[in-house]
PDB file of C-alpha atoms in Angstrom:
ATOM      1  CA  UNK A  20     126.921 128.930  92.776  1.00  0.00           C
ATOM      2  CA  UNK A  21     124.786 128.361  95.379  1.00  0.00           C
ATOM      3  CA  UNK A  22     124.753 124.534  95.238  1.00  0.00           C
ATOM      4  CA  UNK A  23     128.299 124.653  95.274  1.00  0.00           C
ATOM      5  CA  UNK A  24     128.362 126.359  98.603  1.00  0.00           C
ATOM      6  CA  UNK A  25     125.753 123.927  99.974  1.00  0.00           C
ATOM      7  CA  UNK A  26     127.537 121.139  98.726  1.00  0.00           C
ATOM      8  CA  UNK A  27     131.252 122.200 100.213  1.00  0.00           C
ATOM      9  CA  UNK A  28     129.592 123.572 103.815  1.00  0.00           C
ATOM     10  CA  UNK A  29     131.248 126.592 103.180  1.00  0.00           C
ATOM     11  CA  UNK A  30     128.982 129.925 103.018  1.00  0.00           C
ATOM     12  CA  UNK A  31     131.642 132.286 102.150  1.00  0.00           C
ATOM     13  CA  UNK A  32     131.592 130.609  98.547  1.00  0.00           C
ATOM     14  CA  UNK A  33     127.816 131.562  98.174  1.00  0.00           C
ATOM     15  CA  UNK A  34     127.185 134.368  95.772  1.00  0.00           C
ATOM     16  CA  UNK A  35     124.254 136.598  95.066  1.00  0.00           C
ATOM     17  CA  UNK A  36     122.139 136.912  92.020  1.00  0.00           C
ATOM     18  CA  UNK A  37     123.890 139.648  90.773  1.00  0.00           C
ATOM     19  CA  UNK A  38     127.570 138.049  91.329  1.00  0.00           C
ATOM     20  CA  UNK A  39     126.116 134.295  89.290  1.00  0.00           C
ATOM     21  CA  UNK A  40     124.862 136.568  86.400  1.00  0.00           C
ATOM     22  CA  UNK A  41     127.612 138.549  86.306  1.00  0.00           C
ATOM     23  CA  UNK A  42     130.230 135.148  86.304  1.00  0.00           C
ATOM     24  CA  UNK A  43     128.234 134.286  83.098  1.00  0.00           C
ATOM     25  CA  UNK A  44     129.161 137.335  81.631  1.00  0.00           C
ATOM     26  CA  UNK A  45     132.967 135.242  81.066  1.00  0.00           C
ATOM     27  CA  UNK A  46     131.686 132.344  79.406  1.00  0.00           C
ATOM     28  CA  UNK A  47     131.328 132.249  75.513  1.00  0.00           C
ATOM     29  CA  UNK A  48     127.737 132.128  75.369  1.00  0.00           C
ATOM     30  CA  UNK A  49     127.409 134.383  78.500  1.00  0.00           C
ATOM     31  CA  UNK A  50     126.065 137.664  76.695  1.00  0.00           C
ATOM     32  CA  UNK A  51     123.324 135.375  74.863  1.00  0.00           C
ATOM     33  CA  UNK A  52     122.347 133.901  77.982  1.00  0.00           C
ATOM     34  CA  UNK A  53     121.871 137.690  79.853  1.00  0.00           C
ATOM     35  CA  UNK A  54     119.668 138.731  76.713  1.00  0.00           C
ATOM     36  CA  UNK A  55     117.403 135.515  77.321  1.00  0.00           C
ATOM     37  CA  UNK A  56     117.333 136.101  81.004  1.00  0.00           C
ATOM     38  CA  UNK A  57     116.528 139.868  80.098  1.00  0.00           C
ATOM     39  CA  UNK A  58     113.932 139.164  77.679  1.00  0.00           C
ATOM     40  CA  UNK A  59     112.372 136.374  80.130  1.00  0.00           C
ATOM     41  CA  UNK A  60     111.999 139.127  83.129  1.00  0.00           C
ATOM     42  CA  UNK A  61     110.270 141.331  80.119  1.00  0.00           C
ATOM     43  CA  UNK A  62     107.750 138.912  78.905  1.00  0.00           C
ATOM     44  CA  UNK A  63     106.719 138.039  82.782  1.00  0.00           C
ATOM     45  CA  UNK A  64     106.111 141.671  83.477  1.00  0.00           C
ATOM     46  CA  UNK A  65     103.645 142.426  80.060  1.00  0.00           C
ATOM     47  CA  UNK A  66     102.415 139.501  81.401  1.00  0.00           C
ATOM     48  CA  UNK A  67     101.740 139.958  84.512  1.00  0.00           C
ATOM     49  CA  UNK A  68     100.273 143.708  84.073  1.00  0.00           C
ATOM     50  CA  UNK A  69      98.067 141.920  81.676  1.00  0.00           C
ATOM     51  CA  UNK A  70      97.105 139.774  84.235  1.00  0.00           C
ATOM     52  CA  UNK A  71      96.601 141.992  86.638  1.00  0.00           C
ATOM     53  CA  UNK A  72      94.441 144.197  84.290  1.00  0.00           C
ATOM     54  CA  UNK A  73      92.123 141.949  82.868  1.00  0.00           C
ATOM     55  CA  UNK A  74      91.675 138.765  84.693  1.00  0.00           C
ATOM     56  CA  UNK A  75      88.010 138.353  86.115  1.00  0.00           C
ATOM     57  CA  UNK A  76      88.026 136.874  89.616  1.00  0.00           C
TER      58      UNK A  76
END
């Protein structure tokens, strides 16, 4: 979505995060695509605290 705006000069076509995830919502595979995203953002937060909590510097 935010290509397209780039693309066309025209920043009133830009949408936000929440707007692109929510257009994907419509397409067939939409709902499977959300759950990936979701389960993405889950793994790089265990990750992350894990990270954080036992890393050695």
């Amino acid at each position: 979505m935010v290509l397209v705006a780039a693309v066309r000069f025209d920043p009133d076509e830009a949408k936000g995060v929440d707007a692109t995830l929510r257009s994907f919502t419509q397409t067939p595979s939409g709902p499977w695509f959300l759950v990936a995203v979701a389960i993405g953002l889950i793994l790089f937060g265990v990750f992350s605290f894990a990270s954080a909590r036992w890393r050695r510097l």
